[in-house]
PDB file of C-alpha atoms and ligand atoms in Angstrom:
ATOM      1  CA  UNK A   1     -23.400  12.220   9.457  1.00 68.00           C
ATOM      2  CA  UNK A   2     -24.681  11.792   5.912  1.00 92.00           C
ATOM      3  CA  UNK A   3     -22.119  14.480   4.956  1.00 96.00           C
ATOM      4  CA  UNK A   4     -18.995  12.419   5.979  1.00 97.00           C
ATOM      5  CA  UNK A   5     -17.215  10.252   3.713  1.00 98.00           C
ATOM      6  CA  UNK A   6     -14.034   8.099   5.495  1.00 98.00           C
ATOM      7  CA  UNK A   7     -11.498   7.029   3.384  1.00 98.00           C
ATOM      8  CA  UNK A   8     -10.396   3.502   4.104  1.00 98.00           C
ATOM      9  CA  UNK A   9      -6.850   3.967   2.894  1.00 96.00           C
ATOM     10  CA  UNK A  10      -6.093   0.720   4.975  1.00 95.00           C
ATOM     11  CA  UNK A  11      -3.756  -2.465   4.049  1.00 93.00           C
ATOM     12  CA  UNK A  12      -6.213  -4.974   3.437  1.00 96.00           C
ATOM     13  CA  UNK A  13      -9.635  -5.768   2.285  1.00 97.00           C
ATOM     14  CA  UNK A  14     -10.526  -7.230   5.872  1.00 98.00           C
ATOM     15  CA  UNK A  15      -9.382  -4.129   7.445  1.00 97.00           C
ATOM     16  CA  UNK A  16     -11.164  -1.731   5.139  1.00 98.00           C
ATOM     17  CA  UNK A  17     -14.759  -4.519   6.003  1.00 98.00           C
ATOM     18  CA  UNK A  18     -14.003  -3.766   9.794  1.00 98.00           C
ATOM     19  CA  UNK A  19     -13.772  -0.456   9.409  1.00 98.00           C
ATOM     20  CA  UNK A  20     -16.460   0.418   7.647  1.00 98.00           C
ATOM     21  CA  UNK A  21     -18.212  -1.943  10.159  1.00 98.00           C
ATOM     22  CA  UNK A  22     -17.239  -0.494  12.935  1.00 97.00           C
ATOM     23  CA  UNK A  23     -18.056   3.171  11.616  1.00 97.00           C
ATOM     24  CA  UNK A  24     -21.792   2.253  10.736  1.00 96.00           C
ATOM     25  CA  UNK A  25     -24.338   4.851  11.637  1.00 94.00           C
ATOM     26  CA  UNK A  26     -21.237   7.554  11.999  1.00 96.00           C
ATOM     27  CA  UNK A  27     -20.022   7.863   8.483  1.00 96.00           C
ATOM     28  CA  UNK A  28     -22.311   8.962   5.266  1.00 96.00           C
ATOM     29  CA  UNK A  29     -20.404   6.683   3.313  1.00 98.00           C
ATOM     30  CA  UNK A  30     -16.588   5.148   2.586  1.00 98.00           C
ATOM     31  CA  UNK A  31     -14.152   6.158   0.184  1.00 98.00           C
ATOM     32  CA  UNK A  32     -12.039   3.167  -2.192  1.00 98.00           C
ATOM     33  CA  UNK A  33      -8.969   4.499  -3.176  1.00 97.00           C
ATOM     34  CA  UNK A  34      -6.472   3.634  -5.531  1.00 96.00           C
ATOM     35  CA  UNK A  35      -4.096   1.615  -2.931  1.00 94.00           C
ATOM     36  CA  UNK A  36      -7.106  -0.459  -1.175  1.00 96.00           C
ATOM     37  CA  UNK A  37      -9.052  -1.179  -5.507  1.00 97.00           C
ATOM     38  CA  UNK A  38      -5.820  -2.285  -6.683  1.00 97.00           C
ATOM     39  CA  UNK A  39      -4.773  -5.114  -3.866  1.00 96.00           C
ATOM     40  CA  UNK A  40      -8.651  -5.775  -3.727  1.00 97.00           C
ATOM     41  CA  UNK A  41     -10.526  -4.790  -6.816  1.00 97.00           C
ATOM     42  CA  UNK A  42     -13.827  -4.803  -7.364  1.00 98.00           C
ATOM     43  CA  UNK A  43     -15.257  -7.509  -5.178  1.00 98.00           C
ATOM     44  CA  UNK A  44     -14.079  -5.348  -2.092  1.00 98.00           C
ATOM     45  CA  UNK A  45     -16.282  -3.023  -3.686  1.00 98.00           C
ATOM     46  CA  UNK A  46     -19.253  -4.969  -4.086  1.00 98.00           C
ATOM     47  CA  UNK A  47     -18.972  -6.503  -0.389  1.00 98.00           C
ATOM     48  CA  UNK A  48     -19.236  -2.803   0.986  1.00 98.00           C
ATOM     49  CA  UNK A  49     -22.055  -2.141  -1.319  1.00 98.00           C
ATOM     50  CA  UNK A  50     -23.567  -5.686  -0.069  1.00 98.00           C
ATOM     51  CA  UNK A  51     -22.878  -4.626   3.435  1.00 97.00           C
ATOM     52  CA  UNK A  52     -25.119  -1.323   2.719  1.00 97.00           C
ATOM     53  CA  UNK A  53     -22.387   1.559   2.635  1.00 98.00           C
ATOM     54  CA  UNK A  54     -22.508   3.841   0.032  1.00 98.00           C
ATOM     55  CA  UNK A  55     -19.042   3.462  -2.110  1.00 98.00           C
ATOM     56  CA  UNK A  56     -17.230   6.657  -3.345  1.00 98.00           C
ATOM     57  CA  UNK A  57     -14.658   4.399  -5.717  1.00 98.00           C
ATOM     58  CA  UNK A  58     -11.770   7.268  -6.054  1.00 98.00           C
ATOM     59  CA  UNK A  59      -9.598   6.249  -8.905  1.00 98.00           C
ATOM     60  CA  UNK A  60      -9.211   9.244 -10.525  1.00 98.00           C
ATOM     61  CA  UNK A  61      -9.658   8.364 -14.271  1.00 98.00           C
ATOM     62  CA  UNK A  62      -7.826  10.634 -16.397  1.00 98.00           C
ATOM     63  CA  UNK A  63      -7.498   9.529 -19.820  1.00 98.00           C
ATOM     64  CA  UNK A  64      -8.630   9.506 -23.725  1.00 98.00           C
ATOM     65  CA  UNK A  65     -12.355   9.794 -23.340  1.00 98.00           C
ATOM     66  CA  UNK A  66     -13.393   6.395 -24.304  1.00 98.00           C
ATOM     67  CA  UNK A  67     -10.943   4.583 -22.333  1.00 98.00           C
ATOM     68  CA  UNK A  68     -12.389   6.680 -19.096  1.00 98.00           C
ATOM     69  CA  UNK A  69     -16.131   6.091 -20.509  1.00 98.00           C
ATOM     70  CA  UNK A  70     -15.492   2.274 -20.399  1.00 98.00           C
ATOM     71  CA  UNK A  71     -13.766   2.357 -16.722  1.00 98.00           C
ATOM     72  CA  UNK A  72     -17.200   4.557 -15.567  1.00 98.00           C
ATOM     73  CA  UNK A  73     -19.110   2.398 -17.190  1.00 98.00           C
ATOM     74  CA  UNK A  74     -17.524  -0.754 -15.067  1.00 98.00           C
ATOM     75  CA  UNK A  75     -17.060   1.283 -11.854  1.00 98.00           C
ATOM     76  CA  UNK A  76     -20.891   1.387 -12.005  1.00 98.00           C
ATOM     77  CA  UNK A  77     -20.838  -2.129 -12.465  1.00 98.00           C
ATOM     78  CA  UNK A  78     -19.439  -2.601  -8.568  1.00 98.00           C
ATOM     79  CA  UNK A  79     -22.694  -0.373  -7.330  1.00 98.00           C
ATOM     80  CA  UNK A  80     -20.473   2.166  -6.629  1.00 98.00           C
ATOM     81  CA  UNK A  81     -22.365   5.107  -5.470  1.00 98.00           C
ATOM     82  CA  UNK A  82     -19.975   8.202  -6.264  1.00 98.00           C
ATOM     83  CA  UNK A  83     -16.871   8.657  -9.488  1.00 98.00           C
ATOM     84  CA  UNK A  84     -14.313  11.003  -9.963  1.00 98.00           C
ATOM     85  CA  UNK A  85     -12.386  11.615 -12.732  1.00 98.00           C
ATOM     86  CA  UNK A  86      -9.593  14.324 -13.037  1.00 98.00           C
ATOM     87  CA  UNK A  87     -11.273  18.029 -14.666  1.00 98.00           C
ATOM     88  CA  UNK A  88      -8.093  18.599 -16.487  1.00 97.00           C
ATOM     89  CA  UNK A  89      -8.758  15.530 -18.516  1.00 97.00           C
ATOM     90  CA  UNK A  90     -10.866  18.036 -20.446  1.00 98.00           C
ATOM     91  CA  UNK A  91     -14.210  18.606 -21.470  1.00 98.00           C
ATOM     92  CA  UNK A  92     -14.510  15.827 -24.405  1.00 98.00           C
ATOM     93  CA  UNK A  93     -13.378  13.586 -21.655  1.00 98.00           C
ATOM     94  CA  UNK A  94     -15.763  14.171 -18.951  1.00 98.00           C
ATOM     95  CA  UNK A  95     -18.701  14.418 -20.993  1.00 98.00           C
ATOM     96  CA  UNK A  96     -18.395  10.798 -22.130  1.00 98.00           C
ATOM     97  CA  UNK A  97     -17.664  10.195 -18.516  1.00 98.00           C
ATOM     98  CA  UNK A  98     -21.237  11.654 -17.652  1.00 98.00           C
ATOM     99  CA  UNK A  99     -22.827  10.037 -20.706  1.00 98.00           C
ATOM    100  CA  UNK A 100     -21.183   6.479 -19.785  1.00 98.00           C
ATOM    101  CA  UNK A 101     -22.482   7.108 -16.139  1.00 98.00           C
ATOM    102  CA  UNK A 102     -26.266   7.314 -17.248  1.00 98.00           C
ATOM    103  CA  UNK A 103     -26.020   4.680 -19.821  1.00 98.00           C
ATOM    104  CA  UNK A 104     -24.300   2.166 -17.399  1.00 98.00           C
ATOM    105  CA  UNK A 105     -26.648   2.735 -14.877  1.00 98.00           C
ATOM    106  CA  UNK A 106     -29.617   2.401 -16.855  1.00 98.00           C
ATOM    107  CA  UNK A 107     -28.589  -0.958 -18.405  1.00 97.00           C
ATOM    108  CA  UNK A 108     -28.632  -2.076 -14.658  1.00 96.00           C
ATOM    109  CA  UNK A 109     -32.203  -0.298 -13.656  1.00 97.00           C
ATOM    110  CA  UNK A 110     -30.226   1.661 -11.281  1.00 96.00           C
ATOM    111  CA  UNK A 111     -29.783   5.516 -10.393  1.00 96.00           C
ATOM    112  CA  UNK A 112     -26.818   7.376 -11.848  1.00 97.00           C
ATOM    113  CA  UNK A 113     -23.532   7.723  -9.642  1.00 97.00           C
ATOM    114  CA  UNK A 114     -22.947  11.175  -8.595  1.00 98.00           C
ATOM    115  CA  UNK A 115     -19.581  11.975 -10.866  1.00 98.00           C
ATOM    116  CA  UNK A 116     -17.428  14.370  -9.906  1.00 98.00           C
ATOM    117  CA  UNK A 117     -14.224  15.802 -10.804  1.00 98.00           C
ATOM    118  CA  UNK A 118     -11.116  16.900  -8.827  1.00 98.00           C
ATOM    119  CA  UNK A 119     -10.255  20.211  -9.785  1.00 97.00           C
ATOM    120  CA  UNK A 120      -6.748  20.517  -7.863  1.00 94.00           C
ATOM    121  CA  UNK A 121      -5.323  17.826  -5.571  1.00 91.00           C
ATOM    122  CA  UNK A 122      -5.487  19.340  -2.139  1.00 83.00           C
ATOM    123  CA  UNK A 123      -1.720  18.331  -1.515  1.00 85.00           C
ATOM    124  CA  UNK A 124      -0.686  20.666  -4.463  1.00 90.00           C
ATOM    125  CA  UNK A 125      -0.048  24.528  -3.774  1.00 90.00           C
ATOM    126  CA  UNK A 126       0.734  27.412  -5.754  1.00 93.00           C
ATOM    127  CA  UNK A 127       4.656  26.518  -6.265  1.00 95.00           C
ATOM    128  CA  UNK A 128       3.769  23.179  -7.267  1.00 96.00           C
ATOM    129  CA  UNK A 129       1.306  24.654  -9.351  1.00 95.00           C
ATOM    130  CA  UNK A 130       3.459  26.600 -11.187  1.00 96.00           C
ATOM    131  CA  UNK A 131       6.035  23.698 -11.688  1.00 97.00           C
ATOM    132  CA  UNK A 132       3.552  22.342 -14.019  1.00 96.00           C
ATOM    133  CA  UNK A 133       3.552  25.147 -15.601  1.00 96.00           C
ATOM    134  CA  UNK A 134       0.029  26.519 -14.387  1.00 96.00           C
ATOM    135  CA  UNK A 135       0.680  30.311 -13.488  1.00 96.00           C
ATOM    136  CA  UNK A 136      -2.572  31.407 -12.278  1.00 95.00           C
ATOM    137  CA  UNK A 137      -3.523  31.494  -8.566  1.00 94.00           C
ATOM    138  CA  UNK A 138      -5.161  28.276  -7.265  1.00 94.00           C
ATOM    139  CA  UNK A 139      -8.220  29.421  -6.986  1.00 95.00           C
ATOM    140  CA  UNK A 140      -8.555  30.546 -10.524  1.00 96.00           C
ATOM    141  CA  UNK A 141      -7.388  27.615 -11.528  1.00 97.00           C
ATOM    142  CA  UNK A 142     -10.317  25.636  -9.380  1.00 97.00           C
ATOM    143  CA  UNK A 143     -12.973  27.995 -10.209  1.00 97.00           C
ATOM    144  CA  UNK A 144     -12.236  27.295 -14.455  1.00 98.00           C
ATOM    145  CA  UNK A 145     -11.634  23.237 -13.745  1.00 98.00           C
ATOM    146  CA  UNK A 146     -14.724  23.733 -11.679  1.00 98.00           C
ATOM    147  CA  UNK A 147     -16.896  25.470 -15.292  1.00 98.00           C
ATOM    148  CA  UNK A 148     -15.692  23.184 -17.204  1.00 98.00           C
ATOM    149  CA  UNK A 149     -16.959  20.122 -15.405  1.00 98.00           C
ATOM    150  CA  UNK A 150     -20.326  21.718 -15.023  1.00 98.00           C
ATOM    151  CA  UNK A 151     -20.389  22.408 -18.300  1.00 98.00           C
ATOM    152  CA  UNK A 152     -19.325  19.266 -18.961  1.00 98.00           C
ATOM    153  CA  UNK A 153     -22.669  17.608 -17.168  1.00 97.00           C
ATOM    154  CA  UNK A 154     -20.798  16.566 -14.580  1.00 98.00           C
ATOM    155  CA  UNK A 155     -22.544  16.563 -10.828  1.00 98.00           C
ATOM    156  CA  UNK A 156     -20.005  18.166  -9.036  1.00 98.00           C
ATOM    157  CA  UNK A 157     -16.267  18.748  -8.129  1.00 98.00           C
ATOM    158  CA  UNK A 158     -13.653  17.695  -5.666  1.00 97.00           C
ATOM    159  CA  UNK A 159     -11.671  20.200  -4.243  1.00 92.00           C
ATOM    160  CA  UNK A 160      -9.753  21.486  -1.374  1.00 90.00           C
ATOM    161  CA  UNK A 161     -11.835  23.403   1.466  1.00 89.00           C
ATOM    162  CA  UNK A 162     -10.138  26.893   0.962  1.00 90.00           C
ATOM    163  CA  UNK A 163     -12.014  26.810  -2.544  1.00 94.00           C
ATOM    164  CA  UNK A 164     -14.853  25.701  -1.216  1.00 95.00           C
ATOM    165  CA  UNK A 165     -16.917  28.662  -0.682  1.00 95.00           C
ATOM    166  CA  UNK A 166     -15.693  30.199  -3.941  1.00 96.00           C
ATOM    167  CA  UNK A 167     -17.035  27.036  -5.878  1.00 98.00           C
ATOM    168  CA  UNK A 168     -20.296  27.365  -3.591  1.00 97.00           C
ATOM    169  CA  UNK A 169     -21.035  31.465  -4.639  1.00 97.00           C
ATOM    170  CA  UNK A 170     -20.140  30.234  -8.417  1.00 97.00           C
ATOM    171  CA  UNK A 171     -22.363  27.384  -9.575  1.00 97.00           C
ATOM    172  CA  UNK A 172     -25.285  27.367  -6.710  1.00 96.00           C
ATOM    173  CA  UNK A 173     -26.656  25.277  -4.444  1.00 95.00           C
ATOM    174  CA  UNK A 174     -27.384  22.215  -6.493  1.00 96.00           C
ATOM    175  CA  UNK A 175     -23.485  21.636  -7.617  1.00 98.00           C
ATOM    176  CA  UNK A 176     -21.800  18.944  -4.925  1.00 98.00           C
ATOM    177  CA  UNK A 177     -18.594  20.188  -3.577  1.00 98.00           C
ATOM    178  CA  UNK A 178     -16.583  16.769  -2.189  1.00 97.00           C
ATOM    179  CA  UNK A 179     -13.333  18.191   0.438  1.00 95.00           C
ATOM    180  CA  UNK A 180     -10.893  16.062   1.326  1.00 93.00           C
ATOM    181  CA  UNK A 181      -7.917  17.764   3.536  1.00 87.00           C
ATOM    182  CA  UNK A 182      -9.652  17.956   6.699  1.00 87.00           C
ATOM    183  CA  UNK A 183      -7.593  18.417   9.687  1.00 84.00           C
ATOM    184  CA  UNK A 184      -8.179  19.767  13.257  1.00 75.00           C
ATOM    185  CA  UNK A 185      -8.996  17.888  16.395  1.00 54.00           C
ATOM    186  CA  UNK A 186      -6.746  16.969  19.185  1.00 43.00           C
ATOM    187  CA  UNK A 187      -4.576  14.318  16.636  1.00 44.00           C
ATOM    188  CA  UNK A 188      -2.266  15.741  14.132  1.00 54.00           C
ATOM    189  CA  UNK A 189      -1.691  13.714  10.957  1.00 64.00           C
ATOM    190  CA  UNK A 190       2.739  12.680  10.956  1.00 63.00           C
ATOM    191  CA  UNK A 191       4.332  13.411   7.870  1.00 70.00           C
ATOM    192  CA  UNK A 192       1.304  15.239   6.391  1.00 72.00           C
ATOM    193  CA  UNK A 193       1.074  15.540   2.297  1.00 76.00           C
ATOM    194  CA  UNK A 194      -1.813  17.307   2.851  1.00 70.00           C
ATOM    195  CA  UNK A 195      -1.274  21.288   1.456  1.00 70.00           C
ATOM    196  CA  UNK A 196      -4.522  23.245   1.802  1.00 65.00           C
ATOM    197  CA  UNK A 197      -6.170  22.080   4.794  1.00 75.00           C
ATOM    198  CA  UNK A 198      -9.748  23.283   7.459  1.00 85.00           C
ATOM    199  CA  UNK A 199     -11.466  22.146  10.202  1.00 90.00           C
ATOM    200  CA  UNK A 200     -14.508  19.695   9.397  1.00 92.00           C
ATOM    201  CA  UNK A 201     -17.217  22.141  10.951  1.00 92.00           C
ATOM    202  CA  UNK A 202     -15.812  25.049   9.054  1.00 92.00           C
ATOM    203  CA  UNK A 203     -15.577  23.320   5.866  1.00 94.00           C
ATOM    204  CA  UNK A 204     -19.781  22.377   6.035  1.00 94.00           C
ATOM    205  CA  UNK A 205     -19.966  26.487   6.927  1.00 93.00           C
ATOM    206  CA  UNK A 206     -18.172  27.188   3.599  1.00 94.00           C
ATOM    207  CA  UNK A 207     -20.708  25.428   2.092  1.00 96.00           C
ATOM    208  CA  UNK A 208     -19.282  21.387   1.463  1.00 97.00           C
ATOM    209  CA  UNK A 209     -21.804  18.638  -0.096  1.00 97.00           C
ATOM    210  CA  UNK A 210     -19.159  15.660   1.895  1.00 97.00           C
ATOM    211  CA  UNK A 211     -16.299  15.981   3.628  1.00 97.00           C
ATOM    212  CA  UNK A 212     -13.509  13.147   3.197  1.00 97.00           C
ATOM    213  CA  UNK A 213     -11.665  12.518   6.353  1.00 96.00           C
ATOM    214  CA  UNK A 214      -8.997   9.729   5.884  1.00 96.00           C
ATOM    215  CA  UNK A 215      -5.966   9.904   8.634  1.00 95.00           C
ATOM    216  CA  UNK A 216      -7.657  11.380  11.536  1.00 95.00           C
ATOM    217  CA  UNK A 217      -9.973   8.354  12.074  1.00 96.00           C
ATOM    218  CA  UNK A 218      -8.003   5.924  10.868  1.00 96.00           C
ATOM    219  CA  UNK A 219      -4.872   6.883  13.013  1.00 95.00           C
ATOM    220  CA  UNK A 220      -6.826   7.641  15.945  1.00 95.00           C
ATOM    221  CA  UNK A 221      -6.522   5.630  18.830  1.00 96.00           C
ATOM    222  CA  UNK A 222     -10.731   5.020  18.929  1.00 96.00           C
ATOM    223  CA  UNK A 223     -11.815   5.563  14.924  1.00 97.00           C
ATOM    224  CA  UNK A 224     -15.330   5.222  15.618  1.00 97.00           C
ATOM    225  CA  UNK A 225     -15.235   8.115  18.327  1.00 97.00           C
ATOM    226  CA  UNK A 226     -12.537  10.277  16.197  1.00 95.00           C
ATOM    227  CA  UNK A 227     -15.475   9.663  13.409  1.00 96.00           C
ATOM    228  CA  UNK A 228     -18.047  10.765  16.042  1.00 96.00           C
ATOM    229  CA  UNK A 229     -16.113  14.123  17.240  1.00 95.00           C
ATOM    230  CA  UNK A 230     -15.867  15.248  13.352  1.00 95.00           C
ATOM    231  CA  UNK A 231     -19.514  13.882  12.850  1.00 94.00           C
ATOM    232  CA  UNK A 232     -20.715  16.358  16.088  1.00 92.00           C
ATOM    233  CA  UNK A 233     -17.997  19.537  14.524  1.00 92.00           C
ATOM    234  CA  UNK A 234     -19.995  19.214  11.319  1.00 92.00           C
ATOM    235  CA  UNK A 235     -24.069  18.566  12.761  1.00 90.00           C
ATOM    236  CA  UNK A 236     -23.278  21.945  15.035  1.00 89.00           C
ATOM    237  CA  UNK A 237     -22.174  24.094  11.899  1.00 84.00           C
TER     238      UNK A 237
HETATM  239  O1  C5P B   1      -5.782  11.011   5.183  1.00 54.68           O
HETATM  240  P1  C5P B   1      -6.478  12.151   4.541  1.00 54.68           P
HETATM  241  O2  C5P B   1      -7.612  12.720   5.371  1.00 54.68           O
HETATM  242  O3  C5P B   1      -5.534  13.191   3.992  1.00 54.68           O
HETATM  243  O4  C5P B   1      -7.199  11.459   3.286  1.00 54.68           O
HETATM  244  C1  C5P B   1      -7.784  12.182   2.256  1.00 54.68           C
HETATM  245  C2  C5P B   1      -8.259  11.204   1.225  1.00 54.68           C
HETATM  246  O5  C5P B   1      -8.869  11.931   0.152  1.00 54.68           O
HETATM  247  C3  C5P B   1      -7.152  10.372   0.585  1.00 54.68           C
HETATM  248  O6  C5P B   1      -7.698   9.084   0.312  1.00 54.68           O
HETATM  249  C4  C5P B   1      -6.838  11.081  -0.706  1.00 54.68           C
HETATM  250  O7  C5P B   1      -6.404  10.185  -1.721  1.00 54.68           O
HETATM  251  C5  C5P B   1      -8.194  11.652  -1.063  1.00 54.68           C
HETATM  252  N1  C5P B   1      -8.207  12.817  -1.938  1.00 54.68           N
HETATM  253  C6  C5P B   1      -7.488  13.967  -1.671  1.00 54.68           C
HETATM  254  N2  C5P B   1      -7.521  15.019  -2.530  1.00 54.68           N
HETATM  255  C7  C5P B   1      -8.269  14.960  -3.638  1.00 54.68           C
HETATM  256  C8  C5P B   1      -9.027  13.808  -3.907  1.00 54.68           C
HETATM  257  C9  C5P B   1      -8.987  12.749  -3.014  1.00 54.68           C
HETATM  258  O8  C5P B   1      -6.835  14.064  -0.637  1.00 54.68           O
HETATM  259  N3  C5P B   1      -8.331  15.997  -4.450  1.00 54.68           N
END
């Protein structure tokens, strides 16, 4: 249950509050994505956090390295309890991300978010890939993004679960791995963006920190027991 992180990529602040409410004791934490931070900002974030969930604020920062510093520095300002930032921002970038992180949260007597970066959207494939003009396979591609944000001082990375094991054998036991792209279950997701999907229980197997599940709860018919069927897939493997 700890393991699994819902995305509340909802309409409203009031419906991301009753969802999170309603998935208490299910989900490990909730995810604040860029849709749901820019309608509600940051006192959406500090209500979860007052609620008690644990806050994985997913904007993504990709920029010159003290612009993303300074947006680390007031994401850790909301309590959130997890960052990303984008790998291929580069290694300058992420290591005043990491630096930021530790500085912030001291200032505030708190611990240090777990900061991670995504290696490779999980809606992007090889094809798309190569449109931007990366030519290596995917998984090389992870597995470099993945050594330089280690490198970097970074906790961990996000990435799809097909790289999941690779990343796992790579940097040991103590790097998180965060997968989004789960799919499975009885409910399909319509119009799916998602590229480089697994099942929830399979993904823990292949050796996943937190999973991300976003559509199949939300869409489901009874979230809290769509939440409960992945929670149960994932406490068996
Ligand atoms: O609905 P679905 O389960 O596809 O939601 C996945 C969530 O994880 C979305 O909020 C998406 O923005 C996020 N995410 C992702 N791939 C990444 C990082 C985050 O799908 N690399």
């Amino acid at each position: 249950m700890d393991k699994l992180i819902v995305a509340l990529d909802v309409e409203t602040g009031a419906d991301a509050l009753q969802l999170a409410a309603d998935l208490r004791g299910v989900s490990g934490g909730v995810k604040v994505g860029s849709r749901l931070f820019t309608l509600e900002g940051p006192a959406l974030v500090r209500r979860l956090v007052d609620a008690g969930h644990r806050v994985f604020l997913d904007l993504k920062f990709h920029d010159i390295p003290n612009t993303v510093a300074q947006a680390v520095a007031a994401a850790v300002q909301t309590g959130a309890w997890m960052i990303d930032v984008h790998a291929s921002g580069g290694t300058a970038m992420m290591q005043a991300a990491a630096r930021a992180g530790h500085e912030a949260a001291a200032r505030r007597g708190v611990p240090p978010p777990l900061l991670v970066a995504v290696t490779v959207l999980t809606s992007i494939d090889r094809e798309t890939l190569s449109g931007l003009g990366v030519h290596r396979p995917v998984l090389d591609h992870v597995v470099a993004l993945a050594q330089l944000t280690r490198d970097a001082g970074l906790d961990g990375v996000v990435a799809s679960p097909h790289e999941t094991t690779a990343i796992r054998r790579a940097f040991g036991d103590e790097f998180t791995i965060v997968t989004p792209g789960i799919r499975g279950g009885p409910a399909g997701v319509p119009g799916d963006d998602q590229a480089r999907t697994m099942g929830a229980g399979e993904t823990v197997r292949a050796g996943a920190s937190y999973i991300v599940v976003g559509r199949p709860i939300i869409t489901a018919p009874d979230p809290r027991a769509a939440a409960q069927a992945i929670a149960w897939e994932m406490a068996v493997a």
